[in-house]
């Protein structure tokens, strides 16, 4: 019953998208989806004013182009780095193996703000040069191209660690005997990589690429800062500028269609290819010795990527924060820290509770229906935060109009942060569930039966056996949730009560709206620091495991 | 009237269309050691899981100490089970593992019972160790002590010697036999090794295709096997042909 409720909670926004899309389209939607809404320009005989493409077409094109470029670049960087780190011997390999995950601690909107500032002088000089030599039109194209390239770079730098982590685990777990037998059959190192290692790691890599795709589609803050219009930013435009719920939800429907295609592609690409490659018997794989020149080149490449994706932007933020602290006291940000901690802690506890409940239900009732309910409940992560936020408000509006519980709903969603906590539950259940599920799966079912035979019932077995054994998985899950919730922007922007700003919303508003970079660098660094501490804690826990 | 600790009457188990047990009948007297011997996949483990209450039969009766138990859960059945992989709780020490089933006892009673089992099974020196710090034989003894702690009506052993080398196995086989006799327990042991069965059992039940094809003392089975399958088994020693 509880699993069904969680599943319904996730399905509600999706159902609402379908419901709203089935209604007649509004004027705002026509403005977005047609080149000449109502045929006014044609009627006024201003055919030359009619744009070649609709706003919707342009934003969809931008979204898809960005998605393809970020996914392709993240795949290249993530796979290549994972392969060298897990299979080659080179100076600083161990440190690189850990440090290349660090870019995950910088929220993409902070990275975007940092790079915007770092490149603004170069961009302006080049823009002046382009305008002087080729005119205004070419300069506009240059401006668009620059922003798009920068956005692709920023998102790749922020999200490639997802692919890197997935591929690194897959490559490290690959039995050396596969690679050795391939080479003994006459294949070169690169052929072995392409024909043996890559196909075996494919399901994991596709999983990582799927995460990159979801994050790219979810991206709002970085796009606003860099001036790129995508379907997600268009949702905010329809919601805040056009004040049209129907148009915003229809746009959400377009993103969900892209997501559906991606999910089908993921199933198709990895569904039948879940290999069970036997692991190397030794605790770490045999590392290949490479020539000195090559190993120096590999170290340099890793360092360059780490420098661009982490050291340079963090260095820039520290520099800004030092200036910022001269004007602002850090105590000004303490209420924000308190708000963020309160939200992240409460939400993490609720999500962990739901995750334990779902994972335990699947263990106790291993029926296909329960497994399906559990899988559907984690689909919330695939719904971009902006869509989830708007759908939540739309659903509340719908319930308020049709029931008498309006005051309570108003309090839940506008007067307090409880509504946001519930929305986080829908979105982040997919982050909390896997570590708990994996932890429970590691507990031999014979232990449950032994406990039963020794006279212990369901609750006693849970508290005395499962909970102590799940301690590390719960801690890892809690930390991951905590970091993700601290960083989450679009959902928090939409659902957070106005008097309850968080570190993420304040950083975004200081960077993107007020353009006060020195002041914004302070909460930004606090967020990054929290992320680094979280990563260290997860690493410590994994080692202890 | 015979004093049976355990009686199975026409117990059958099906999974889908597959018949796992096709009407198993079995009686084991109090204080005796029974051995279920059969090839892999013959249904031996399913029988002890049904006796322990971890699986329900589709049909038939499971009578433990004169009480029909098919509807009683594993928790309330008072049957001890020693798992093939021992299933020791990894986060608990040897002492804590043994005390796990003594829920209703007072702290004093718990302490006394645990101490007596630690002494009986020669586990005193390793009482504070965790399962991963023990050898296979030590883990086996802890699992036996844990199963014996709540004084079960019957103690079941699922392939108790499969993870041990031949020296450890011989030693433990004798220990188990002595222990069961000393504690006057009733035990049912599953094995695919006829040599173990012949040396341990008061009564052997030969299982083939989910049915008891012959039961009797080791001597009876040796001297008068009822069919060629049993004759071949008891003369050649090992049952596992898989």
XYZ file of C-alpha atoms in Angstrom:
787
model
C 0.000 0.000 0.000
C 2.802 2.395 0.963
C 4.743 1.432 -2.173
C 1.630 2.106 -4.235
C 1.262 5.551 -2.628
C 4.874 6.454 -3.404
C 4.379 5.222 -6.949
C 1.218 7.353 -7.312
C 3.039 10.384 -5.949
C 5.620 10.021 -8.737
C 3.006 9.307 -11.397
C 0.883 12.330 -10.458
C 2.995 14.947 -12.294
C 3.272 12.700 -15.350
C -0.481 12.127 -15.391
C -1.065 15.844 -15.009
C 1.133 16.590 -18.018
C -1.022 14.250 -20.106
C -4.229 15.763 -18.681
C -3.198 19.372 -19.354
C -1.867 18.530 -22.813
C -5.239 17.050 -23.755
C -6.931 20.430 -23.077
C -7.338 22.958 -25.935
C -4.145 24.957 -26.413
C -3.905 28.481 -25.013
C -2.843 31.666 -26.752
C 0.533 31.554 -25.059
C 1.179 28.076 -26.400
C 0.271 29.246 -29.892
C 2.747 32.099 -29.487
C 5.434 29.584 -28.624
C 4.629 26.885 -31.136
C 3.606 28.860 -34.238
C 5.623 31.201 -36.448
C 2.677 33.542 -36.929
C 0.132 32.926 -34.169
C -3.384 33.774 -35.389
C -1.952 34.706 -38.808
C -1.697 38.389 -37.754
C 1.527 39.161 -39.615
C 0.178 37.564 -42.758
C -3.053 39.522 -42.397
C -1.088 42.772 -42.054
C 0.893 41.801 -45.129
C 4.130 41.635 -43.107
C 5.233 38.277 -44.465
C 8.893 39.258 -44.340
C 8.525 39.707 -40.558
C 7.391 36.134 -40.109
C 10.281 34.188 -38.559
C 11.522 31.081 -40.314
C 10.988 28.893 -37.266
C 8.766 28.953 -34.191
C 10.170 29.661 -30.711
C 9.420 26.058 -29.760
C 11.385 24.748 -32.750
C 14.417 26.878 -31.883
C 14.409 25.911 -28.196
C 13.961 22.236 -29.034
C 16.844 22.471 -31.521
C 19.042 24.139 -28.889
C 18.109 21.515 -26.294
C 18.832 18.589 -28.603
C 22.087 20.076 -29.907
C 23.285 20.763 -26.380
C 22.217 17.309 -25.230
C 24.072 15.565 -28.074
C 27.262 17.614 -27.644
C 27.386 17.249 -23.856
C 26.679 13.509 -24.004
C 29.297 12.947 -26.741
C 32.008 14.977 -24.975
C 31.222 13.466 -21.555
C 31.425 9.982 -23.073
C 34.816 10.706 -24.601
C 36.285 12.322 -21.483
C 34.685 9.913 -18.988
C 35.574 6.689 -20.815
C 39.118 7.717 -21.713
C 39.918 8.900 -18.173
C 38.330 5.816 -16.598
C 40.349 3.490 -18.841
C 43.734 5.075 -18.164
C 43.085 5.434 -14.435
C 41.906 1.854 -13.962
C 44.305 0.077 -16.333
C 47.472 2.083 -16.886
C 50.341 2.857 -14.565
C 51.351 6.529 -14.584
C 52.511 9.155 -12.039
C 49.751 10.510 -9.731
C 47.356 7.753 -10.902
C 45.882 7.143 -7.433
C 45.340 10.835 -6.702
C 43.848 11.374 -10.156
C 41.509 8.439 -9.671
C 39.948 10.221 -6.675
C 40.323 13.861 -7.734
C 38.619 13.448 -11.110
C 35.323 13.035 -9.226
C 35.727 16.482 -7.611
C 33.965 18.445 -10.401
C 30.753 16.780 -9.176
C 30.939 18.978 -6.084
C 30.527 22.190 -8.105
C 26.904 22.894 -9.038
C 26.722 23.575 -12.796
C 25.302 27.094 -12.305
C 28.309 28.027 -10.167
C 30.681 26.617 -12.778
C 28.826 28.583 -15.464
C 29.083 31.848 -13.497
C 32.758 31.265 -12.836
C 33.548 30.592 -16.513
C 31.384 33.454 -17.690
C 33.500 35.768 -15.573
C 36.766 34.110 -16.595
C 36.050 34.444 -20.320
C 34.094 37.687 -20.475
C 37.052 39.926 -21.406
C 38.255 37.582 -24.146
C 34.728 37.276 -25.488
C 34.170 41.038 -25.549
C 37.488 41.721 -27.300
C 36.761 39.058 -29.893
C 33.193 40.321 -30.381
C 34.453 43.856 -31.073
C 36.991 42.480 -33.536
C 34.348 40.377 -35.301
C 31.926 43.327 -35.513
C 34.611 45.632 -36.891
C 35.626 43.150 -39.552
C 32.380 41.379 -40.442
C 29.504 43.441 -39.122
C 26.694 43.160 -36.599
C 25.033 40.020 -38.023
C 28.193 37.957 -37.849
C 28.801 39.247 -34.339
C 25.364 37.967 -33.253
C 26.187 34.572 -34.708
C 29.574 34.695 -32.988
C 27.869 35.570 -29.704
C 25.457 32.633 -29.998
C 28.242 30.263 -30.983
C 30.441 31.429 -28.103
C 27.668 30.990 -25.555
C 26.731 27.579 -26.915
C 30.352 26.373 -26.888
C 30.850 27.672 -23.357
C 27.602 26.008 -22.190
C 28.676 22.707 -23.755
C 32.077 22.974 -22.078
C 30.598 23.906 -18.685
C 28.026 21.109 -18.687
C 30.599 18.560 -19.862
C 32.978 19.649 -17.103
C 30.171 19.397 -14.547
C 28.709 16.067 -15.655
C 31.530 13.945 -17.181
C 32.316 12.435 -13.712
C 29.034 10.473 -13.930
C 30.411 8.574 -16.946
C 33.889 8.453 -15.439
C 32.615 6.868 -12.200
C 30.441 4.283 -13.958
C 33.156 3.352 -16.471
C 35.915 3.282 -13.835
C 33.966 0.768 -11.745
C 33.233 -1.365 -14.806
C 36.837 -1.321 -16.052
C 38.255 -2.005 -12.574
C 35.968 -5.010 -12.139
C 36.939 -6.423 -15.513
C 38.880 -9.641 -15.170
C 42.435 -9.250 -16.458
C 42.148 -12.699 -18.026
C 39.686 -11.339 -20.639
C 42.175 -8.723 -21.739
C 45.122 -11.134 -21.645
C 43.296 -13.793 -23.634
C 42.305 -11.165 -26.207
C 45.938 -10.113 -26.583
C 47.100 -13.714 -26.739
C 44.690 -14.136 -29.667
C 46.624 -11.441 -31.529
C 44.579 -8.300 -30.840
C 46.429 -5.051 -30.161
C 45.828 -2.989 -27.000
C 43.461 -0.601 -28.766
C 41.605 -3.492 -30.442
C 41.267 -5.198 -27.048
C 39.851 -1.976 -25.594
C 37.350 -1.537 -28.428
C 36.343 -5.177 -28.873
C 36.475 -6.548 -25.318
C 36.619 -3.894 -22.587
C 34.217 -1.364 -24.076
C 31.423 -3.843 -24.920
C 31.697 -5.398 -21.446
C 31.490 -1.980 -19.780
C 28.704 -0.787 -22.090
C 25.736 -1.165 -19.689
C 27.529 0.810 -16.979
C 28.655 3.505 -19.421
C 25.150 3.876 -20.831
C 23.857 4.243 -17.267
C 26.353 7.068 -16.713
C 25.430 8.734 -20.019
C 21.765 8.531 -19.064
C 22.541 10.500 -15.890
C 24.399 13.096 -17.980
C 21.358 13.381 -20.283
C 18.946 13.792 -17.361
C 21.109 16.448 -15.753
C 21.500 18.327 -19.060
C 17.741 18.341 -19.627
C 17.219 19.454 -16.014
C 19.713 22.308 -16.361
C 18.277 25.745 -15.745
C 20.696 27.918 -13.763
C 23.737 27.519 -16.028
C 21.623 28.165 -19.119
C 20.208 31.375 -17.683
C 23.672 32.587 -16.669
C 25.167 31.791 -20.079
C 22.169 33.071 -22.028
C 21.204 29.823 -23.758
C 17.499 29.213 -24.294
C 16.433 25.600 -23.923
C 13.096 23.917 -23.303
C 13.718 24.078 -19.535
C 14.376 27.817 -19.528
C 11.331 28.199 -21.783
C 9.189 26.512 -19.126
C 10.190 29.273 -16.698
C 9.518 31.862 -19.416
C 6.010 30.496 -20.013
C 5.381 30.258 -16.282
C 6.718 33.627 -15.135
C 6.600 35.913 -18.209
C 3.570 34.589 -20.056
C 1.935 33.420 -16.797
C 0.465 30.462 -18.636
C 0.323 27.122 -16.836
C -0.926 25.207 -19.851
C 1.944 26.357 -22.069
C 4.494 25.539 -19.358
C 3.077 22.057 -18.923
C 2.958 21.452 -22.678
C 6.650 22.398 -22.815
C 7.230 19.952 -19.972
C 5.480 17.360 -22.144
C 8.028 18.043 -24.935
C 10.906 17.365 -22.500
C 9.190 14.235 -21.262
C 8.944 13.026 -24.879
C 12.706 13.469 -25.284
C 13.168 11.615 -21.991
C 10.952 8.779 -23.171
C 13.060 8.395 -26.314
C 16.207 8.411 -24.149
C 14.785 5.794 -21.772
C 13.793 3.543 -24.687
C 17.251 4.029 -26.213
C 18.860 3.137 -22.883
C 16.809 -0.059 -22.598
C 17.552 -0.940 -26.209
C 21.270 -0.290 -25.888
C 21.845 -1.982 -22.551
C 18.759 -4.087 -21.840
C 19.960 -7.384 -23.217
C 23.591 -6.723 -22.457
C 23.799 -7.031 -18.697
C 26.968 -9.097 -18.619
C 28.160 -10.842 -15.538
C 31.846 -10.570 -16.181
C 33.815 -12.500 -13.598
C 36.011 -10.285 -11.475
C 39.704 -10.467 -11.194
C 40.668 -12.578 -8.213
C 43.195 -10.010 -7.060
C 41.827 -6.982 -5.195
C 43.044 -4.523 -7.806
C 43.491 -5.084 -11.559
C 46.945 -5.488 -13.057
C 48.135 -2.126 -14.302
C 49.806 -1.840 -17.667
C 53.216 -0.174 -17.746
C 53.428 2.441 -20.474
C 56.453 4.297 -21.924
C 57.686 7.305 -19.913
C 56.704 9.857 -22.528
C 53.208 8.395 -22.797
C 52.765 8.263 -19.026
C 53.857 11.911 -18.698
C 51.332 12.826 -21.380
C 48.543 10.927 -19.585
C 49.342 12.639 -16.254
C 49.370 16.006 -17.967
C 46.027 15.329 -19.663
C 44.403 14.281 -16.377
C 45.830 17.338 -14.619
C 44.601 19.636 -17.400
C 41.057 18.270 -17.160
C 41.106 18.540 -13.378
C 42.488 22.064 -13.623
C 39.788 23.198 -16.062
C 36.871 21.432 -14.374
C 37.754 22.095 -10.746
C 40.938 23.955 -9.780
C 40.504 26.989 -12.047
C 36.825 27.728 -11.207
C 37.340 27.100 -7.487
C 40.453 29.277 -7.510
C 38.462 32.019 -9.226
C 35.672 31.688 -6.619
C 38.158 31.871 -3.738
C 39.620 34.996 -5.279
C 36.155 36.535 -5.596
C 35.143 35.463 -2.095
C 38.192 37.167 -0.575
C 36.965 40.430 -2.144
C 33.408 39.601 -1.111
C 34.351 39.109 2.509
C 35.723 42.636 2.635
C 32.217 43.953 1.938
C 30.024 41.262 3.462
C 30.357 39.367 6.700
C 30.069 35.598 6.504
C 27.480 35.761 9.313
C 25.079 37.228 6.739
C 24.911 33.825 5.143
C 24.337 31.844 8.330
C 20.514 31.920 8.089
C 20.876 30.584 4.526
C 23.130 27.799 5.755
C 20.593 26.981 8.478
C 17.702 26.927 5.974
C 19.637 24.734 3.559
C 20.721 22.333 6.291
C 17.177 22.097 7.659
C 15.741 21.355 4.222
C 18.456 18.910 3.205
C 18.423 17.072 6.546
C 14.636 16.725 6.738
C 14.308 15.690 3.125
C 17.187 13.199 3.376
C 15.609 11.540 6.421
C 12.205 11.298 4.724
C 13.704 9.934 1.495
C 15.847 7.421 3.378
C 12.795 6.254 5.290
C 10.878 5.788 2.016
C 13.898 4.067 0.421
C 14.251 1.590 3.291
C 10.512 0.947 3.132
C 10.585 0.277 -0.634
C 13.750 -1.821 -0.597
C 12.431 -3.849 2.330
C 9.047 -4.352 0.657
C 10.838 -5.709 -2.438
C 12.888 -8.069 -0.273
C 9.874 -9.368 1.609
C 7.531 -9.537 -1.403
C 9.768 -10.393 -4.351
C 6.796 -10.343 -6.749
C 7.092 -8.618 -10.151
C 4.352 -6.138 -9.179
C 6.340 -4.919 -6.170
C 9.544 -4.659 -8.220
C 7.642 -2.652 -10.851
C 6.165 -0.330 -8.200
C 9.628 0.239 -6.802
C 11.069 0.988 -10.270
C 8.251 3.391 -11.146
C 8.765 5.178 -7.822
C 12.311 6.056 -8.870
C 11.267 7.583 -12.201
C 10.998 10.950 -10.455
C 14.702 11.559 -11.057
C 13.993 11.525 -14.768
C 11.521 14.401 -14.352
C 13.463 17.681 -14.531
C 13.101 19.804 -11.390
C 11.374 22.652 -13.237
C 8.697 20.302 -14.582
C 8.203 18.684 -11.211
C 7.855 22.080 -9.535
C 5.319 23.410 -12.010
C 3.335 20.172 -12.088
C 3.237 20.172 -8.283
C 1.794 23.693 -8.223
C -0.646 22.811 -10.994
C -1.786 19.666 -9.170
C -2.291 21.678 -5.953
C -4.314 24.256 -7.861
C -6.430 21.484 -9.327
C -7.037 19.866 -5.916
C -7.799 23.256 -4.316
C -10.377 24.036 -6.972
C -12.065 20.692 -6.548
C -11.895 20.088 -2.786
C -12.254 21.980 0.467
C -8.712 21.335 1.776
C -7.290 24.508 0.233
C -5.966 26.154 3.392
C -3.941 23.131 4.431
C -2.476 22.801 0.931
C -1.660 26.509 0.868
C 0.183 26.137 4.149
C 1.987 23.001 2.985
C 3.165 24.406 -0.307
C 3.380 28.164 0.071
C 3.571 28.845 3.810
C 6.105 26.185 4.724
C 8.800 24.068 3.121
C 6.990 20.762 3.658
C 5.676 20.792 0.095
C 9.219 21.197 -1.183
C 10.329 18.279 1.002
C 7.607 16.134 -0.609
C 8.711 17.247 -4.085
C 12.316 16.328 -3.179
C 11.000 12.909 -2.168
C 9.567 12.400 -5.648
C 12.715 13.633 -7.380
C 15.426 12.098 -5.230
C 14.016 8.698 -4.298
C 16.173 7.379 -7.157
C 19.276 8.660 -5.328
C 18.371 7.181 -1.941
C 17.033 3.814 -3.029
C 20.019 2.232 -4.885
C 22.518 2.226 -1.972
C 19.882 0.854 0.429
C 18.736 -1.708 -2.102
C 22.315 -2.768 -2.818
C 23.021 -2.947 0.933
C 19.977 -5.146 1.547
C 20.880 -7.387 -1.381
C 24.287 -7.964 0.187
C 22.603 -9.367 3.291
C 22.303 -13.105 2.776
C 18.670 -14.184 2.939
C 19.756 -17.132 5.098
C 20.403 -14.577 7.867
C 16.721 -13.580 7.797
C 15.718 -17.224 7.962
C 18.198 -17.940 10.755
C 16.700 -15.053 12.712
C 13.180 -16.399 12.116
C 14.211 -19.880 13.258
C 15.652 -18.290 16.406
C 12.248 -16.849 17.262
C 12.562 -13.300 15.911
C 9.667 -11.682 14.095
C 9.635 -9.122 11.277
C 10.354 -5.996 13.342
C 12.856 -7.625 15.645
C 14.782 -8.990 12.626
C 14.713 -5.558 11.017
C 16.001 -3.665 14.056
C 18.483 -6.241 15.334
C 19.785 -7.603 12.058
C 19.079 -5.475 9.001
C 19.430 -1.990 10.448
C 22.915 -2.562 11.950
C 24.048 -4.237 8.734
C 22.623 -1.373 6.645
C 24.353 1.321 8.711
C 27.020 2.069 6.099
C 24.610 1.994 3.154
C 22.286 4.336 5.015
C 25.130 6.749 5.739
C 26.285 6.717 2.110
C 22.709 7.243 0.900
C 22.146 10.070 3.383
C 25.291 11.896 2.290
C 24.516 11.592 -1.419
C 20.984 12.839 -0.835
C 22.229 15.675 1.322
C 24.628 16.933 -1.365
C 22.077 16.598 -4.176
C 19.401 18.454 -2.222
C 21.797 21.218 -1.204
C 22.666 21.759 -4.891
C 19.156 21.408 -6.370
C 18.072 24.657 -7.995
C 15.024 24.689 -10.332
C 12.692 22.783 -8.013
C 13.760 24.894 -5.029
C 13.344 28.108 -7.020
C 9.756 27.231 -7.918
C 8.496 25.685 -4.686
C 10.499 27.385 -1.962
C 8.552 29.974 0.023
C 9.871 33.480 -0.663
C 11.042 34.021 2.917
C 12.981 30.771 2.997
C 15.969 31.202 0.672
C 18.628 28.513 0.501
C 22.320 28.592 -0.387
C 21.491 27.373 -3.900
C 18.746 29.929 -4.622
C 20.771 32.790 -3.116
C 23.898 31.862 -5.072
C 21.849 31.689 -8.260
C 20.157 35.019 -7.628
C 23.458 36.733 -6.757
C 25.138 35.349 -9.895
C 22.337 35.396 -12.453
C 19.946 38.153 -11.357
C 21.947 40.656 -9.299
C 25.298 39.829 -10.978
C 27.109 40.332 -7.636
C 29.849 37.814 -8.219
C 32.044 38.648 -5.233
C 29.188 38.236 -2.769
C 27.816 35.175 -4.609
C 31.179 33.447 -4.387
C 30.774 33.042 -0.604
C 27.627 30.829 -0.576
C 28.969 29.122 -3.714
C 32.133 28.098 -1.871
C 30.099 26.901 1.121
C 28.109 24.633 -1.257
C 31.289 23.288 -2.852
C 32.875 22.689 0.537
C 29.800 20.760 1.686
C 30.049 18.680 -1.485
C 33.754 17.916 -0.952
C 33.151 16.938 2.670
C 30.280 14.691 1.559
C 32.433 12.994 -1.086
C 35.195 12.399 1.458
C 32.660 10.871 3.857
C 31.247 8.562 1.146
C 34.775 7.490 0.212
C 35.605 6.803 3.860
C 32.423 4.744 4.240
C 33.079 2.762 1.043
C 36.593 1.958 2.258
C 35.270 0.747 5.613
C 32.713 -1.407 3.850
C 2.731 -45.399 21.963
C 5.978 -44.421 20.171
C 7.565 -41.124 21.193
C 8.071 -39.335 17.875
C 9.700 -35.902 17.886
C 8.983 -35.480 14.239
C 6.503 -36.942 11.836
C 5.792 -36.005 8.233
C 2.615 -37.366 6.724
C 2.247 -37.343 2.960
C 3.982 -33.958 2.604
C 4.044 -32.662 -0.937
C 5.426 -29.501 -2.501
C 4.984 -28.148 -5.996
C 6.460 -25.044 -7.608
C 4.368 -24.268 -10.663
C 4.033 -27.584 -12.483
C 7.231 -28.963 -11.002
C 6.796 -31.514 -8.239
C 9.551 -31.059 -5.637
C 8.143 -33.448 -3.042
C 5.600 -36.093 -3.907
C 4.149 -37.296 -0.593
C 6.987 -37.652 1.895
C 6.351 -39.837 4.973
C 8.904 -39.844 7.765
C 9.060 -40.505 11.509
C 11.925 -39.695 13.846
C 11.997 -40.729 17.486
C 13.089 -38.390 20.283
C 16.822 -38.367 20.934
C 17.642 -39.987 17.603
C 19.771 -38.777 14.724
C 18.035 -39.049 11.393
C 19.846 -38.489 8.106
C 18.187 -37.446 4.863
C 20.441 -38.739 2.111
C 19.947 -38.206 -1.571
C 21.366 -36.734 -4.741
C 21.467 -32.993 -5.371
C 17.997 -31.794 -6.350
C 16.204 -34.778 -4.803
C 14.284 -32.525 -2.371
C 16.245 -32.998 0.882
C 16.698 -29.308 1.622
C 13.036 -28.597 0.814
C 12.056 -31.179 3.450
C 14.050 -29.500 6.211
C 12.879 -26.026 5.121
C 9.294 -27.272 5.442
C 10.049 -28.732 8.881
C 11.640 -25.424 9.950
C 8.603 -23.488 8.717
C 10.543 -21.543 6.086
C 8.381 -23.054 3.334
C 4.827 -24.333 3.402
C 3.837 -27.679 1.958
C 1.019 -27.832 -0.604
C -0.367 -30.833 1.164
C 0.321 -33.114 4.138
C 1.013 -32.769 7.840
C 4.129 -31.719 9.745
C 3.876 -32.962 13.317
C 6.497 -31.722 15.781
C 6.362 -33.192 19.318
C 2.826 -34.387 18.672
C 1.601 -30.974 17.509
C 0.446 -30.283 13.954
C 2.779 -27.445 12.945
C 2.104 -26.728 9.271
C 0.322 -23.477 10.201
C 2.876 -22.341 12.807
C 5.424 -19.807 11.569
C 9.176 -20.453 11.725
C 9.351 -17.988 14.615
C 7.062 -20.058 16.840
C 8.070 -23.561 15.815
C 10.985 -24.162 18.189
C 13.089 -25.861 15.555
C 16.805 -25.115 15.256
C 18.423 -24.936 11.845
C 22.126 -24.995 11.036
C 22.528 -23.551 7.561
C 24.911 -24.906 4.952
C 26.749 -21.546 4.886
C 26.255 -21.187 8.687
C 24.435 -17.811 8.292
C 26.228 -16.283 11.261
C 25.309 -12.636 11.850
C 28.416 -10.738 10.711
C 27.915 -7.735 13.026
C 27.665 -9.841 16.200
C 30.389 -11.599 18.195
C 30.333 -15.342 18.868
C 28.646 -14.743 22.245
C 26.076 -12.382 20.753
C 25.347 -14.815 17.929
C 24.692 -17.622 20.412
C 22.487 -15.392 22.593
C 20.466 -14.117 19.612
C 17.716 -16.699 20.023
C 17.408 -16.303 23.804
C 14.992 -13.412 23.590
C 12.748 -14.260 26.494
C 15.461 -15.328 28.942
C 16.702 -13.019 31.704
C 20.235 -11.674 31.410
C 21.408 -14.141 34.034
C 19.833 -17.107 32.270
C 21.235 -15.914 28.966
C 24.721 -15.695 30.387
C 24.521 -19.185 31.900
C 23.181 -20.767 28.719
C 25.753 -19.065 26.510
C 28.605 -20.018 28.849
C 27.515 -23.657 28.982
C 27.350 -23.832 25.167
C 30.694 -22.078 24.791
C 32.187 -24.712 27.093
C 30.370 -27.605 25.470
C 31.531 -26.660 21.993
C 34.969 -25.501 23.090
C 34.388 -21.907 21.979
C 35.490 -20.059 25.118
C 38.697 -18.709 23.580
C 36.928 -17.176 20.619
C 33.828 -15.878 22.429
C 34.558 -12.248 21.623
C 35.537 -12.750 18.001
C 33.417 -11.859 14.994
C 32.444 -14.508 12.390
C 34.982 -13.307 9.808
C 37.771 -13.950 12.327
C 36.888 -17.664 12.626
C 37.924 -20.754 10.690
C 35.315 -22.854 8.864
C 35.192 -25.435 11.659
C 34.832 -22.741 14.337
C 32.027 -21.067 12.401
C 30.271 -24.414 12.136
C 30.478 -24.933 15.892
C 29.151 -21.426 16.583
C 26.235 -22.088 14.234
C 25.462 -25.323 16.116
C 25.689 -23.580 19.489
C 23.386 -20.815 18.257
C 20.822 -23.353 17.026
C 21.010 -25.320 20.294
C 20.733 -22.265 22.574
C 16.916 -21.945 22.677
C 16.680 -25.727 23.406
C 14.818 -26.594 20.190
C 12.589 -29.646 19.915
C 14.533 -30.712 16.847
C 17.763 -29.469 15.366
C 18.142 -29.566 11.587
C 21.486 -29.555 9.770
C 21.670 -28.619 6.091
C 24.783 -30.248 4.546
C 26.869 -29.526 7.662
C 30.141 -30.864 6.267
C 30.088 -29.545 2.716
C 32.433 -26.604 3.401
C 35.016 -28.512 5.452
C 38.173 -30.424 4.560
C 38.319 -34.154 5.321
C 40.203 -33.825 8.645
C 37.890 -31.120 9.999
C 34.908 -33.064 8.724
C 35.857 -36.263 10.541
C 36.462 -34.352 13.773
C 33.222 -32.416 13.585
C 31.174 -35.482 12.641
C 32.209 -37.131 15.897
C 31.646 -33.908 17.849
C 28.114 -33.497 16.492
C 27.235 -37.085 17.265
C 28.523 -36.816 20.840
C 26.883 -33.454 21.348
C 23.457 -34.577 20.161
C 23.609 -37.634 22.346
C 24.845 -35.628 25.360
C 22.158 -32.973 25.024
C 19.541 -35.651 24.272
C 18.472 -33.631 21.223
C 16.682 -34.940 18.185
C 18.488 -34.136 14.967
C 17.778 -34.420 11.281
C 20.803 -34.036 9.051
C 20.831 -33.500 5.294
C 23.792 -34.891 3.384
C 24.717 -36.143 -0.045
C 27.593 -38.183 1.387
C 26.481 -41.733 2.223
C 29.643 -42.227 4.279
C 28.547 -39.391 6.621
C 25.060 -40.863 6.727
C 26.254 -44.373 7.618
C 28.546 -43.087 10.410
C 26.169 -40.566 11.974
C 22.657 -41.882 11.663
C 20.403 -43.876 13.906
C 18.022 -43.879 10.973
C 18.643 -43.037 7.316
C 15.971 -41.811 4.893
C 16.973 -42.235 1.259
C 15.320 -39.584 -0.891
C 14.881 -39.998 -4.625
C 12.791 -37.701 -6.851
C 11.041 -36.089 -3.860
C 10.061 -39.341 -2.135
C 11.484 -41.476 0.670
C 12.383 -44.666 -1.192
C 13.718 -46.522 1.843
C 14.326 -45.835 5.516
C 16.031 -47.829 8.224
C 19.172 -48.162 10.296
C 22.500 -48.098 8.458
C 22.761 -51.840 9.002
C 19.298 -52.531 7.574
C 20.039 -50.480 4.503
C 23.337 -52.256 3.977
C 21.937 -55.724 4.455
C 18.567 -55.446 2.786
C 18.289 -52.618 0.277
C 14.823 -52.574 -1.257
C 15.962 -51.653 -4.746
C 19.063 -51.490 -6.905
C 19.366 -47.681 -6.454
C 19.719 -47.988 -2.673
C 21.977 -51.046 -3.041
C 24.294 -49.170 -5.363
C 24.348 -46.105 -3.082
C 25.226 -47.903 0.114
C 27.885 -49.993 -1.557
C 29.574 -47.201 -3.576
C 29.490 -44.497 -0.951
C 28.811 -41.174 -2.685
C 25.416 -39.980 -3.802
C 26.163 -36.819 -5.635
C 26.330 -37.680 -9.305
C 25.659 -34.160 -10.491
